[in-house]
PDB file of C-alpha atoms and ligand atoms in Angstrom:
ATOM      1  CA  MET A 130      45.191   0.209  21.948  1.00  0.00           C
ATOM      2  CA  TYR A 131      43.593   0.927  18.760  1.00  0.00           C
ATOM      3  CA  PHE A 132      40.269  -1.110  19.471  1.00  0.00           C
ATOM      4  CA  GLU A 133      39.635   0.117  22.500  1.00  0.00           C
ATOM      5  CA  ASP A 134      37.096   2.895  21.440  1.00  0.00           C
ATOM      6  CA  LEU A 135      34.641  -0.089  20.788  1.00  0.00           C
ATOM      7  CA  LYS A 136      34.025  -0.970  24.239  1.00  0.00           C
ATOM      8  CA  GLY A 137      30.215   0.505  25.081  1.00  0.00           C
ATOM      9  CA  LYS A 138      30.062   0.408  21.054  1.00  0.00           C
ATOM     10  CA  ARG A 139      26.253  -0.877  19.942  1.00  0.00           C
ATOM     11  CA  ILE A 140      26.562  -3.597  17.574  1.00  0.00           C
ATOM     12  CA  LEU A 141      24.136  -5.470  15.461  1.00  0.00           C
ATOM     13  CA  ILE A 142      24.847  -7.796  12.929  1.00  0.00           C
ATOM     14  CA  THR A 143      22.398  -9.226  10.569  1.00  0.00           C
ATOM     15  CA  GLY A 144      22.918 -13.336  10.493  1.00  0.00           C
ATOM     16  CA  SER A 145      25.033 -13.926  13.084  1.00  0.00           C
ATOM     17  CA  THR A 146      23.820 -16.740  14.870  1.00  0.00           C
ATOM     18  CA  MET A 147      26.087 -19.120  13.287  1.00  0.00           C
ATOM     19  CA  GLY A 148      29.454 -18.489  10.683  1.00  0.00           C
ATOM     20  CA  ILE A 149      31.267 -15.038  10.356  1.00  0.00           C
ATOM     21  CA  GLY A 150      28.302 -13.174  12.020  1.00  0.00           C
ATOM     22  CA  LEU A 151      29.122 -14.855  15.074  1.00  0.00           C
ATOM     23  CA  ALA A 152      32.228 -15.177  15.088  1.00  0.00           C
ATOM     24  CA  ALA A 153      32.102 -11.495  14.514  1.00  0.00           C
ATOM     25  CA  ALA A 154      30.138 -11.279  17.811  1.00  0.00           C
ATOM     26  CA  GLN A 155      32.631 -12.711  19.724  1.00  0.00           C
ATOM     27  CA  ALA A 156      35.354 -10.059  18.383  1.00  0.00           C
ATOM     28  CA  PHE A 157      33.048  -7.611  19.669  1.00  0.00           C
ATOM     29  CA  ALA A 158      31.746  -9.207  23.220  1.00  0.00           C
ATOM     30  CA  GLN A 159      35.796  -9.766  23.366  1.00  0.00           C
ATOM     31  CA  LEU A 160      35.886  -6.267  23.727  1.00  0.00           C
ATOM     32  CA  GLY A 161      33.603  -5.150  25.484  1.00  0.00           C
ATOM     33  CA  ALA A 162      30.550  -3.524  22.790  1.00  0.00           C
ATOM     34  CA  LYS A 163      26.643  -4.615  22.884  1.00  0.00           C
ATOM     35  CA  VAL A 164      25.642  -6.977  20.479  1.00  0.00           C
ATOM     36  CA  GLY A 165      22.768  -8.203  18.367  1.00  0.00           C
ATOM     37  CA  LEU A 166      22.365 -10.860  17.076  1.00  0.00           C
ATOM     38  CA  ASN A 167      20.389 -11.710  14.317  1.00  0.00           C
ATOM     39  CA  GLY A 168      18.206 -14.935  13.330  1.00  0.00           C
ATOM     40  CA  ARG A 169      15.140 -16.312  11.525  1.00  0.00           C
ATOM     41  CA  ARG A 170      15.507 -18.839  13.714  1.00  0.00           C
ATOM     42  CA  LYS A 171      16.223 -18.926  16.937  1.00  0.00           C
ATOM     43  CA  PRO A 172      19.214 -21.110  17.992  1.00  0.00           C
ATOM     44  CA  GLU A 173      18.401 -24.017  20.065  1.00  0.00           C
ATOM     45  CA  ASN A 174      21.839 -23.106  22.120  1.00  0.00           C
ATOM     46  CA  LEU A 175      20.538 -19.087  22.552  1.00  0.00           C
ATOM     47  CA  ASP A 176      20.574 -19.137  26.179  1.00  0.00           C
ATOM     48  CA  THR A 177      24.664 -20.865  25.942  1.00  0.00           C
ATOM     49  CA  LEU A 178      25.061 -18.066  23.048  1.00  0.00           C
ATOM     50  CA  LEU A 179      24.288 -14.800  24.857  1.00  0.00           C
ATOM     51  CA  ALA A 180      25.283 -16.424  28.283  1.00  0.00           C
ATOM     52  CA  ASP A 181      29.447 -17.158  26.675  1.00  0.00           C
ATOM     53  CA  LEU A 182      28.632 -13.747  24.854  1.00  0.00           C
ATOM     54  CA  ARG A 183      28.759 -11.972  27.851  1.00  0.00           C
ATOM     55  CA  SER A 184      31.404 -13.641  30.215  1.00  0.00           C
ATOM     56  CA  LYS A 185      33.898 -11.929  27.467  1.00  0.00           C
ATOM     57  CA  GLY A 186      32.902  -8.493  28.612  1.00  0.00           C
ATOM     58  CA  GLY A 187      30.013  -7.526  26.856  1.00  0.00           C
ATOM     59  CA  GLU A 188      26.264  -7.320  26.410  1.00  0.00           C
ATOM     60  CA  ALA A 189      24.370  -9.431  23.850  1.00  0.00           C
ATOM     61  CA  GLU A 190      20.665  -9.548  22.909  1.00  0.00           C
ATOM     62  CA  PHE A 191      18.688 -10.844  19.878  1.00  0.00           C
ATOM     63  CA  PHE A 192      16.443 -10.204  17.588  1.00  0.00           C
ATOM     64  CA  GLN A 193      14.980 -12.214  15.032  1.00  0.00           C
ATOM     65  CA  ALA A 194      13.614 -11.423  12.300  1.00  0.00           C
ATOM     66  CA  ASP A 195      14.025 -12.060   8.736  1.00  0.00           C
ATOM     67  CA  ILE A 196      15.417  -9.541   7.438  1.00  0.00           C
ATOM     68  CA  ALA A 197      15.187 -10.091   3.403  1.00  0.00           C
ATOM     69  CA  SER A 198      11.865  -8.554   5.189  1.00  0.00           C
ATOM     70  CA  THR A 199      11.708  -4.882   5.086  1.00  0.00           C
ATOM     71  CA  ALA A 200       8.753  -4.992   7.208  1.00  0.00           C
ATOM     72  CA  ASP A 201      11.231  -7.602   9.788  1.00  0.00           C
ATOM     73  CA  CYS A 202      14.580  -5.038   8.688  1.00  0.00           C
ATOM     74  CA  GLU A 203      12.687  -2.346  10.508  1.00  0.00           C
ATOM     75  CA  ARG A 204      10.858  -3.549  13.579  1.00  0.00           C
ATOM     76  CA  MET A 205      14.742  -5.727  14.278  1.00  0.00           C
ATOM     77  CA  VAL A 206      16.008  -2.017  14.103  1.00  0.00           C
ATOM     78  CA  SER A 207      13.666  -0.545  16.335  1.00  0.00           C
ATOM     79  CA  GLU A 208      14.376  -3.433  18.512  1.00  0.00           C
ATOM     80  CA  PHE A 209      17.710  -2.812  19.135  1.00  0.00           C
ATOM     81  CA  VAL A 210      17.527   0.459  19.675  1.00  0.00           C
ATOM     82  CA  ALA A 211      14.530   0.057  22.100  1.00  0.00           C
ATOM     83  CA  ARG A 212      17.329  -2.057  23.639  1.00  0.00           C
ATOM     84  CA  PHE A 213      20.540   0.185  23.553  1.00  0.00           C
ATOM     85  CA  GLY A 214      19.246   3.540  23.522  1.00  0.00           C
ATOM     86  CA  GLY A 215      20.894   3.270  20.015  1.00  0.00           C
ATOM     87  CA  ILE A 216      23.901   2.290  17.542  1.00  0.00           C
ATOM     88  CA  ASP A 217      27.033   2.972  16.395  1.00  0.00           C
ATOM     89  CA  VAL A 218      27.639  -0.228  13.823  1.00  0.00           C
ATOM     90  CA  LEU A 219      26.053  -1.623  11.329  1.00  0.00           C
ATOM     91  CA  ILE A 220      26.890  -5.230   9.750  1.00  0.00           C
ATOM     92  CA  ASN A 221      25.227  -6.270   7.263  1.00  0.00           C
ATOM     93  CA  ASN A 222      25.992  -9.749   6.854  1.00  0.00           C
ATOM     94  CA  ALA A 223      23.166 -11.869   6.678  1.00  0.00           C
ATOM     95  CA  GLY A 224      22.731 -13.528   2.867  1.00  0.00           C
ATOM     96  CA  GLY A 225      23.107 -16.650   1.169  1.00  0.00           C
ATOM     97  CA  LEU A 226      23.017 -18.740  -1.848  1.00  0.00           C
ATOM     98  CA  VAL A 227      19.501 -19.138  -1.689  1.00  0.00           C
ATOM     99  CA  ALA A 228      20.021 -22.009  -3.327  1.00  0.00           C
ATOM    100  CA  ARG A 229      22.209 -23.541  -6.852  1.00  0.00           C
ATOM    101  CA  LYS A 230      20.428 -22.783  -9.991  1.00  0.00           C
ATOM    102  CA  PRO A 231      21.975 -21.814 -13.492  1.00  0.00           C
ATOM    103  CA  LEU A 232      20.274 -19.623 -15.334  1.00  0.00           C
ATOM    104  CA  ASP A 233      17.403 -21.362 -17.227  1.00  0.00           C
ATOM    105  CA  GLN A 234      16.250 -22.742 -13.864  1.00  0.00           C
ATOM    106  CA  ILE A 235      16.361 -18.766 -12.775  1.00  0.00           C
ATOM    107  CA  ASP A 236      12.384 -17.810 -12.445  1.00  0.00           C
ATOM    108  CA  ASP A 237      10.492 -14.710 -10.548  1.00  0.00           C
ATOM    109  CA  ALA A 238      10.280 -16.897  -7.349  1.00  0.00           C
ATOM    110  CA  PHE A 239      14.245 -17.901  -6.970  1.00  0.00           C
ATOM    111  CA  PHE A 240      15.048 -13.510  -7.881  1.00  0.00           C
ATOM    112  CA  ALA A 241      13.502 -11.693  -5.725  1.00  0.00           C
ATOM    113  CA  ASP A 242      14.163 -14.643  -2.608  1.00  0.00           C
ATOM    114  CA  VAL A 243      17.881 -14.060  -3.934  1.00  0.00           C
ATOM    115  CA  ILE A 244      17.866 -10.159  -4.109  1.00  0.00           C
ATOM    116  CA  ASN A 245      15.124  -9.966  -1.008  1.00  0.00           C
ATOM    117  CA  VAL A 246      18.327 -12.048   1.355  1.00  0.00           C
ATOM    118  CA  ASN A 247      20.838 -10.429   0.111  1.00  0.00           C
ATOM    119  CA  VAL A 248      20.696  -6.666  -1.407  1.00  0.00           C
ATOM    120  CA  ARG A 249      17.002  -6.016   0.027  1.00  0.00           C
ATOM    121  CA  SER A 250      18.364  -6.643   3.659  1.00  0.00           C
ATOM    122  CA  ALA A 251      21.131  -3.986   3.391  1.00  0.00           C
ATOM    123  CA  LEU A 252      19.746  -2.187   1.887  1.00  0.00           C
ATOM    124  CA  MET A 253      16.427  -1.945   4.163  1.00  0.00           C
ATOM    125  CA  THR A 254      18.934  -1.990   7.197  1.00  0.00           C
ATOM    126  CA  THR A 255      21.148   0.663   6.620  1.00  0.00           C
ATOM    127  CA  ARG A 256      18.174   2.548   5.310  1.00  0.00           C
ATOM    128  CA  PHE A 257      16.276   2.100   8.803  1.00  0.00           C
ATOM    129  CA  ALA A 258      19.598   2.720  10.797  1.00  0.00           C
ATOM    130  CA  LEU A 259      20.525   5.587   8.954  1.00  0.00           C
ATOM    131  CA  PRO A 260      19.228   8.023  11.462  1.00  0.00           C
ATOM    132  CA  HIS A 261      21.182   5.943  14.092  1.00  0.00           C
ATOM    133  CA  LEU A 262      23.924   5.939  12.917  1.00  0.00           C
ATOM    134  CA  LYS A 263      23.559   9.657  12.314  1.00  0.00           C
ATOM    135  CA  ALA A 264      22.713  10.662  15.549  1.00  0.00           C
ATOM    136  CA  ALA A 265      25.569   8.400  17.139  1.00  0.00           C
ATOM    137  CA  ALA A 266      28.397  10.310  15.150  1.00  0.00           C
ATOM    138  CA  GLN A 267      26.695  13.478  15.850  1.00  0.00           C
ATOM    139  CA  ALA A 268      26.744  12.786  19.592  1.00  0.00           C
ATOM    140  CA  SER A 269      30.850  11.133  19.913  1.00  0.00           C
ATOM    141  CA  GLY A 270      32.402  13.348  17.589  1.00  0.00           C
ATOM    142  CA  LYS A 271      33.228  10.213  15.748  1.00  0.00           C
ATOM    143  CA  THR A 272      31.967   8.349  12.919  1.00  0.00           C
ATOM    144  CA  SER A 273      29.766   5.590  13.130  1.00  0.00           C
ATOM    145  CA  SER A 274      30.430   2.720  10.578  1.00  0.00           C
ATOM    146  CA  VAL A 275      28.018   0.421   8.356  1.00  0.00           C
ATOM    147  CA  ILE A 276      30.266  -2.648   6.726  1.00  0.00           C
ATOM    148  CA  LEU A 277      29.180  -4.841   4.475  1.00  0.00           C
ATOM    149  CA  VAL A 278      29.739  -8.128   3.800  1.00  0.00           C
ATOM    150  CA  GLY A 279      30.384  -9.259  -0.217  1.00  0.00           C
ATOM    151  CA  SER A 280      31.549 -12.164  -1.343  1.00  0.00           C
ATOM    152  CA  ILE A 281      34.399 -13.037  -3.590  1.00  0.00           C
ATOM    153  CA  ALA A 282      31.994 -13.844  -5.930  1.00  0.00           C
ATOM    154  CA  GLY A 283      31.542 -10.063  -6.168  1.00  0.00           C
ATOM    155  CA  HIS A 284      34.509 -10.145  -8.147  1.00  0.00           C
ATOM    156  CA  THR A 285      34.658 -13.183 -10.124  1.00  0.00           C
ATOM    157  CA  GLY A 286      31.127 -13.810 -11.124  1.00  0.00           C
ATOM    158  CA  GLY A 287      30.575 -17.014  -8.661  1.00  0.00           C
ATOM    159  CA  GLY A 288      30.043 -20.592  -9.083  1.00  0.00           C
ATOM    160  CA  PRO A 289      28.169 -23.189 -10.693  1.00  0.00           C
ATOM    161  CA  GLY A 290      24.413 -21.750  -9.834  1.00  0.00           C
ATOM    162  CA  ALA A 291      25.752 -18.837  -8.021  1.00  0.00           C
ATOM    163  CA  SER A 292      25.548 -16.682 -11.435  1.00  0.00           C
ATOM    164  CA  LEU A 293      22.795 -14.203  -9.316  1.00  0.00           C
ATOM    165  CA  TYR A 294      24.094 -14.412  -5.590  1.00  0.00           C
ATOM    166  CA  GLY A 295      27.274 -13.072  -7.073  1.00  0.00           C
ATOM    167  CA  ALA A 296      25.737 -10.457  -9.361  1.00  0.00           C
ATOM    168  CA  THR A 297      24.309  -9.469  -5.538  1.00  0.00           C
ATOM    169  CA  LYS A 298      27.183  -9.239  -3.748  1.00  0.00           C
ATOM    170  CA  ALA A 299      28.969  -6.731  -6.792  1.00  0.00           C
ATOM    171  CA  ALA A 300      25.430  -5.163  -6.011  1.00  0.00           C
ATOM    172  CA  LEU A 301      26.937  -4.383  -2.972  1.00  0.00           C
ATOM    173  CA  HIS A 302      30.493  -4.030  -3.695  1.00  0.00           C
ATOM    174  CA  ASN A 303      29.051  -0.861  -5.728  1.00  0.00           C
ATOM    175  CA  VAL A 304      26.259   0.373  -3.807  1.00  0.00           C
ATOM    176  CA  GLN A 305      27.879   1.231  -0.598  1.00  0.00           C
ATOM    177  CA  LYS A 306      29.856   3.753  -3.805  1.00  0.00           C
ATOM    178  CA  ASN A 307      26.785   5.851  -3.218  1.00  0.00           C
ATOM    179  CA  TRP A 308      26.123   6.008   0.251  1.00  0.00           C
ATOM    180  CA  VAL A 309      30.088   7.469   0.912  1.00  0.00           C
ATOM    181  CA  ASP A 310      28.711   9.987  -1.834  1.00  0.00           C
ATOM    182  CA  TYR A 311      25.924  10.956   0.016  1.00  0.00           C
ATOM    183  CA  HIS A 312      25.808  10.347   3.109  1.00  0.00           C
ATOM    184  CA  SER A 313      29.176  10.815   4.471  1.00  0.00           C
ATOM    185  CA  GLY A 314      28.323  14.344   6.172  1.00  0.00           C
ATOM    186  CA  ASP A 315      26.054  12.606   8.254  1.00  0.00           C
ATOM    187  CA  GLY A 316      29.511  11.001  10.054  1.00  0.00           C
ATOM    188  CA  ILE A 317      28.967   7.871   8.700  1.00  0.00           C
ATOM    189  CA  ARG A 318      32.108   5.106   7.046  1.00  0.00           C
ATOM    190  CA  PHE A 319      31.048   2.738   4.714  1.00  0.00           C
ATOM    191  CA  ASN A 320      33.104   0.037   4.047  1.00  0.00           C
ATOM    192  CA  THR A 321      32.775  -4.259   2.400  1.00  0.00           C
ATOM    193  CA  VAL A 322      34.442  -7.154   3.928  1.00  0.00           C
ATOM    194  CA  SER A 323      34.719  -9.386   1.126  1.00  0.00           C
ATOM    195  CA  PRO A 324      35.069 -13.131   2.206  1.00  0.00           C
ATOM    196  CA  GLY A 325      36.849 -15.718  -0.121  1.00  0.00           C
ATOM    197  CA  THR A 326      35.620 -19.274   0.651  1.00  0.00           C
ATOM    198  CA  VAL A 327      34.890 -19.506   4.480  1.00  0.00           C
ATOM    199  CA  ASP A 328      34.442 -23.625   6.436  1.00  0.00           C
ATOM    200  CA  THR A 329      30.992 -22.630   7.973  1.00  0.00           C
ATOM    201  CA  ALA A 330      27.501 -23.964   6.754  1.00  0.00           C
ATOM    202  CA  PHE A 331      27.423 -22.462   3.795  1.00  0.00           C
ATOM    203  CA  HIS A 332      29.202 -24.872   2.460  1.00  0.00           C
ATOM    204  CA  ALA A 333      27.335 -27.884   3.715  1.00  0.00           C
ATOM    205  CA  ASP A 334      26.441 -29.653   0.768  1.00  0.00           C
ATOM    206  CA  LYS A 335      29.813 -30.226  -0.745  1.00  0.00           C
ATOM    207  CA  THR A 336      32.157 -33.699   0.187  1.00  0.00           C
ATOM    208  CA  ALA A 337      35.421 -33.058   2.026  1.00  0.00           C
ATOM    209  CA  GLU A 338      37.430 -34.106  -1.218  1.00  0.00           C
ATOM    210  CA  THR A 339      35.972 -30.923  -2.803  1.00  0.00           C
ATOM    211  CA  LYS A 340      36.790 -28.634   0.246  1.00  0.00           C
ATOM    212  CA  ALA A 341      40.303 -29.968  -0.502  1.00  0.00           C
ATOM    213  CA  ARG A 342      40.502 -29.504  -3.963  1.00  0.00           C
ATOM    214  CA  ILE A 343      39.300 -26.190  -3.077  1.00  0.00           C
ATOM    215  CA  ALA A 344      41.630 -25.361  -0.300  1.00  0.00           C
ATOM    216  CA  SER A 345      44.585 -26.798  -2.598  1.00  0.00           C
ATOM    217  CA  GLY A 346      44.203 -23.833  -5.082  1.00  0.00           C
ATOM    218  CA  ILE A 347      44.059 -20.964  -2.243  1.00  0.00           C
ATOM    219  CA  PRO A 348      47.698 -19.151  -2.319  1.00  0.00           C
ATOM    220  CA  LEU A 349      47.778 -20.278   2.373  1.00  0.00           C
ATOM    221  CA  GLY A 350      46.851 -23.747   1.468  1.00  0.00           C
ATOM    222  CA  ARG A 351      43.706 -23.878   3.223  1.00  0.00           C
ATOM    223  CA  LEU A 352      40.005 -22.192   3.949  1.00  0.00           C
ATOM    224  CA  GLY A 353      38.867 -19.645   5.814  1.00  0.00           C
ATOM    225  CA  GLN A 354      37.242 -20.400   8.971  1.00  0.00           C
ATOM    226  CA  ALA A 355      34.790 -17.610  10.295  1.00  0.00           C
ATOM    227  CA  GLU A 356      37.470 -16.767  12.785  1.00  0.00           C
ATOM    228  CA  ASP A 357      39.796 -15.101  10.072  1.00  0.00           C
ATOM    229  CA  ILE A 358      36.910 -12.838   9.094  1.00  0.00           C
ATOM    230  CA  ALA A 359      36.811 -11.318  12.500  1.00  0.00           C
ATOM    231  CA  PRO A 360      39.135  -9.151  12.975  1.00  0.00           C
ATOM    232  CA  ALA A 361      38.624  -7.630   9.382  1.00  0.00           C
ATOM    233  CA  PHE A 362      34.502  -6.076  11.274  1.00  0.00           C
ATOM    234  CA  VAL A 363      37.330  -4.801  14.487  1.00  0.00           C
ATOM    235  CA  PHE A 364      39.058  -2.447  11.785  1.00  0.00           C
ATOM    236  CA  LEU A 365      36.366  -1.789   9.967  1.00  0.00           C
ATOM    237  CA  ALA A 366      34.382  -0.640  13.359  1.00  0.00           C
ATOM    238  CA  SER A 367      36.628   0.931  14.998  1.00  0.00           C
ATOM    239  CA  HIS A 368      36.719   4.903  14.545  1.00  0.00           C
ATOM    240  CA  ALA A 369      40.226   4.837  15.923  1.00  0.00           C
ATOM    241  CA  ALA A 370      41.260   2.369  13.885  1.00  0.00           C
ATOM    242  CA  SER A 371      39.843   3.475  10.741  1.00  0.00           C
ATOM    243  CA  GLY A 372      37.941   6.672  10.702  1.00  0.00           C
ATOM    244  CA  TYR A 373      39.783   7.649   7.165  1.00  0.00           C
ATOM    245  CA  ILE A 374      38.998   4.910   5.813  1.00  0.00           C
ATOM    246  CA  THR A 375      35.877   4.632   3.500  1.00  0.00           C
ATOM    247  CA  GLY A 376      34.143   3.213   0.152  1.00  0.00           C
ATOM    248  CA  GLN A 377      36.968   0.405   0.348  1.00  0.00           C
ATOM    249  CA  ILE A 378      36.685  -3.244   0.703  1.00  0.00           C
ATOM    250  CA  ILE A 379      38.635  -5.547   2.813  1.00  0.00           C
ATOM    251  CA  ASP A 380      39.220  -9.034   0.724  1.00  0.00           C
ATOM    252  CA  VAL A 381      39.790 -11.993   3.946  1.00  0.00           C
ATOM    253  CA  ASN A 382      40.804 -14.963   1.253  1.00  0.00           C
ATOM    254  CA  GLY A 383      44.024 -16.359   1.540  1.00  0.00           C
ATOM    255  CA  GLY A 384      44.976 -15.304  -1.743  1.00  0.00           C
ATOM    256  CA  GLN A 385      42.462 -16.848  -3.251  1.00  0.00           C
ATOM    257  CA  PHE A 386      41.331 -13.678  -5.504  1.00  0.00           C
ATOM    258  CA  MET A 387      43.537 -10.844  -6.167  1.00  0.00           C
ATOM    259  CA  PRO A 388      41.231  -7.666  -7.465  1.00  0.00           C
TER     260      PRO A 388
HETATM  261  P1  NAP B  53      26.131 -18.944   7.966  1.00  0.00           P
HETATM  262  O1  NAP B  53      26.993 -20.068   8.747  1.00  0.00           O
HETATM  263  O2  NAP B  53      24.900 -20.322   6.140  1.00  0.00           O
HETATM  264  O3  NAP B  53      25.074 -18.472   8.547  1.00  0.00           O
HETATM  265  C1  NAP B  53      24.468 -17.294   7.861  1.00  0.00           C
HETATM  266  C2  NAP B  53      23.637 -17.019   9.470  1.00  0.00           C
HETATM  267  O4  NAP B  53      22.714 -15.704   8.790  1.00  0.00           O
HETATM  268  C3  NAP B  53      22.700 -17.584   9.975  1.00  0.00           C
HETATM  269  O5  NAP B  53      22.762 -16.640  11.521  1.00  0.00           O
HETATM  270  C4  NAP B  53      21.536 -17.766   9.552  1.00  0.00           C
HETATM  271  O6  NAP B  53      20.007 -18.103  11.120  1.00  0.00           O
HETATM  272  C5  NAP B  53      21.168 -16.136   9.532  1.00  0.00           C
HETATM  273  N1  NAP B  53      20.756 -15.733   7.839  1.00  0.00           N
HETATM  274  C6  NAP B  53      20.123 -16.078   7.002  1.00  0.00           C
HETATM  275  N2  NAP B  53      19.530 -16.040   5.968  1.00  0.00           N
HETATM  276  C7  NAP B  53      18.684 -14.964   7.104  1.00  0.00           C
HETATM  277  C8  NAP B  53      17.513 -13.903   7.620  1.00  0.00           C
HETATM  278  N3  NAP B  53      16.597 -14.018   5.894  1.00  0.00           N
HETATM  279  N4  NAP B  53      17.311 -12.886   8.108  1.00  0.00           N
HETATM  280  C9  NAP B  53      18.651 -13.385   8.978  1.00  0.00           C
HETATM  281  N5  NAP B  53      19.407 -14.171   9.197  1.00  0.00           N
HETATM  282  C10 NAP B  53      19.316 -15.258   8.299  1.00  0.00           C
HETATM  283  O7  NAP B  53      26.758 -17.974   6.789  1.00  0.00           O
HETATM  284  P2  NAP B  53      27.899 -17.334   6.502  1.00  0.00           P
HETATM  285  O8  NAP B  53      28.468 -18.453   5.756  1.00  0.00           O
HETATM  286  O9  NAP B  53      28.681 -17.243   7.634  1.00  0.00           O
HETATM  287  O10 NAP B  53      27.832 -16.132   5.212  1.00  0.00           O
HETATM  288  C11 NAP B  53      27.625 -15.343   6.392  1.00  0.00           C
HETATM  289  C12 NAP B  53      27.785 -14.583   4.457  1.00  0.00           C
HETATM  290  O11 NAP B  53      29.232 -14.315   4.265  1.00  0.00           O
HETATM  291  C13 NAP B  53      26.890 -14.184   3.854  1.00  0.00           C
HETATM  292  O12 NAP B  53      26.332 -13.395   3.806  1.00  0.00           O
HETATM  293  C14 NAP B  53      27.700 -14.884   2.367  1.00  0.00           C
HETATM  294  O13 NAP B  53      26.437 -14.740   1.746  1.00  0.00           O
HETATM  295  C15 NAP B  53      28.766 -14.009   3.319  1.00  0.00           C
HETATM  296  N6  NAP B  53      29.995 -14.945   2.651  1.00  0.00           N
HETATM  297  C16 NAP B  53      30.329 -16.036   2.783  1.00  0.00           C
HETATM  298  C17 NAP B  53      31.180 -17.222   2.365  1.00  0.00           C
HETATM  299  C18 NAP B  53      31.491 -18.487   2.750  1.00  0.00           C
HETATM  300  O14 NAP B  53      32.619 -18.903   1.540  1.00  0.00           O
HETATM  301  N7  NAP B  53      30.979 -18.563   3.708  1.00  0.00           N
HETATM  302  C19 NAP B  53      32.382 -17.031   1.439  1.00  0.00           C
HETATM  303  C20 NAP B  53      31.679 -15.066   1.067  1.00  0.00           C
HETATM  304  C21 NAP B  53      30.916 -14.513   1.551  1.00  0.00           C
HETATM  305  P3  NAP B  53      18.830 -18.728  10.422  1.00  0.00           P
HETATM  306  O15 NAP B  53      19.533 -19.941   9.359  1.00  0.00           O
HETATM  307  O16 NAP B  53      18.036 -18.629  11.695  1.00  0.00           O
HETATM  308  O17 NAP B  53      18.356 -17.439   9.455  1.00  0.00           O
END
């Protein structure tokens, strides 16, 4: 009953051709939403991905864009709006380590790359989506929703070589506070989903032994799966479920870290 309001909602999810973003897209499609997938590359199995989302009951389209680039963020938002007629929910999910580099190896180019993919991306995509989210809220009388994807690293500082990544995620944890202060009047809510260690391509550099060691330190005894994160997005996207929740971080981490 709470999530029925997501039927027909127009939901743009950055970085959603695999991993956490794709699992979220699948959950929204099951609820009858209109979902925009995004990635830098067109996935080889794109037709299958889209057919699967459509067969679940949703509408789905792919928007190729490198959201580290402001111009691409603007183009992606306008292409999504041209296809679906507006935006009700924006999920700023794309992000990543770029590489693991200790402090003495961080140069200007690496600094720019990590900031661009994690912070510029979310800020610029939100910037261009804002008028559409506001218009959707005005038309429906319900709140629109922006969801950021933070990280356990944004709380702890990050693992080896991930100091800059951790700092960008802390920036995302923080920036929504300002947006809540200055854009709640537009009928938009801003929240963050902050995952712990989730077993996606993000951790492709780790051996099975390393993953088992990390899992043994997690109170729920296992790494997260992308499907563990999706319900938090569904909750924060639904006005019926979370219409009075804004400016919050939901940590989905099996107890790995308790802020
Ligand atoms: P993933 O499996 O590596 O998937 C990343 C997705 O983002 C892919 O669809 C990728 O497609 C896309 N992407 C990457 N860079 C992009 C760019 N510049 N522009 C557009 N799309 C881009 O990653 P994940 O584990 O699902 O992570 C998703 C989010 O959760 C990230 O923000 C990550 O920082 C955060 N997170 C992950 C974990 C974890 O343990 N996995 C923990 C905490 C937070 P292309 O490669 O084709 O661009």
